[in-house]
């Protein structure tokens, strides 16, 4: 992780066909994915996911990547022709 970037992990949950709700924000990837697994196993949610949110302080830009998903997923946009996005946006992401 570079000095100009802040990273956190958002755990989101979905019940039925409702919109996604942020359930928790955590600075640690392992803790966030473990918590998401526990929420999924509780069967209270029809969908659970974890998104890595990176904020570049220099560019004032956010980058968001889904790193964990269970259950219902968002509808694929008819404009999205790229397929799956790799969770590694920079070489630093590969080792973080």
Coordinates of C-alpha atoms in Angstrom, one line a residue:
X1 CA 0.0 0.0 0.0
X2 CA 1.4 3.4 -0.9
X3 CA 1.6 6.3 1.5
X4 CA -1.1 8.3 -0.4
X5 CA -3.8 5.5 -0.2
X6 CA -6.2 4.6 2.6
X7 CA -7.8 1.1 2.4
X8 CA -10.8 -0.3 4.2
X9 CA -13.2 -3.2 3.7
X10 CA -17.0 -2.8 3.7
X11 CA -19.3 -5.7 4.6
X12 CA -22.6 -5.4 2.9
X13 CA -25.8 -7.4 3.4
X14 CA -29.0 -7.8 1.5
X15 CA -32.4 -9.1 2.7
X16 CA -34.8 -10.3 0.0
X17 CA -34.8 -7.9 -2.9
X18 CA -34.0 -4.9 -0.9
X19 CA -30.9 -2.7 -1.6
X20 CA -27.5 -3.5 -0.2
X21 CA -26.8 -2.1 3.2
X22 CA -23.3 -1.5 4.8
X23 CA -23.3 -3.6 7.9
X24 CA -19.7 -3.0 9.0
X25 CA -16.5 -1.3 7.9
X26 CA -13.2 -2.9 8.9
X27 CA -9.5 -2.1 8.2
X28 CA -8.5 -5.8 8.1
X29 CA -9.3 -8.0 5.1
X30 CA -9.2 -11.3 6.9
X31 CA -11.5 -10.0 9.7
X32 CA -14.0 -8.6 7.2
X33 CA -14.2 -11.8 5.1
X34 CA -14.5 -14.0 8.3
X35 CA -17.3 -11.7 9.6
X36 CA -19.0 -11.9 6.1
X37 CA -18.9 -15.7 6.2
X38 CA -20.5 -15.7 9.7
X39 CA -23.2 -13.4 8.5
X40 CA -23.9 -15.6 5.5
X41 CA -24.0 -18.8 7.7
X42 CA -26.5 -17.1 10.0
X43 CA -29.0 -17.3 7.1
X44 CA -30.4 -13.8 8.0
X45 CA -29.3 -12.4 4.6
X46 CA -30.0 -13.4 1.0
X47 CA -26.7 -11.9 0.0
X48 CA -23.5 -10.9 1.6
X49 CA -20.4 -9.3 0.1
X50 CA -17.2 -7.5 1.0
X51 CA -15.8 -4.6 -1.0
X52 CA -12.3 -3.3 -0.8
X53 CA -12.4 0.5 -0.9
X54 CA -9.2 2.4 -1.7
X55 CA -9.0 6.1 -1.4
X56 CA -6.1 7.9 -3.1
X57 CA -5.4 11.1 -1.0
X58 CA -3.3 12.6 -3.8
X59 CA -5.9 12.2 -6.6
X60 CA -9.0 12.3 -4.3
X61 CA -10.2 9.2 -6.1
X62 CA -12.0 6.0 -4.8
X63 CA -11.4 2.6 -6.3
X64 CA -13.8 -0.2 -5.3
X65 CA -13.4 -4.0 -5.9
X66 CA -15.6 -6.8 -4.7
X67 CA -13.5 -9.5 -3.0
X68 CA -16.1 -11.7 -1.5
X69 CA -19.7 -12.6 -2.4
X70 CA -22.3 -15.1 -1.4
X71 CA -26.0 -15.3 -2.4
X72 CA -27.8 -12.7 -4.5
X73 CA -25.8 -10.5 -6.8
X74 CA -26.5 -7.4 -8.7
X75 CA -27.9 -7.6 -12.2
X76 CA -25.2 -7.4 -14.9
X77 CA -25.4 -4.2 -16.9
X78 CA -26.0 -4.5 -20.6
X79 CA -23.2 -2.0 -21.0
X80 CA -20.7 -4.1 -19.1
X81 CA -18.7 -6.0 -21.7
X82 CA -15.6 -6.5 -19.6
X83 CA -16.5 -9.6 -17.7
X84 CA -15.0 -10.2 -14.3
X85 CA -12.7 -7.5 -12.8
X86 CA -9.5 -8.6 -11.3
X87 CA -9.2 -7.7 -7.6
X88 CA -5.6 -6.5 -8.1
X89 CA -5.5 -3.0 -9.4
X90 CA -1.8 -2.4 -8.7
X91 CA 1.2 -4.5 -7.8
X92 CA 0.7 -3.3 -4.2
X93 CA -2.8 -4.9 -4.2
X94 CA -1.3 -8.3 -5.0
X95 CA 0.8 -8.3 -1.8
X96 CA -1.7 -6.6 0.5

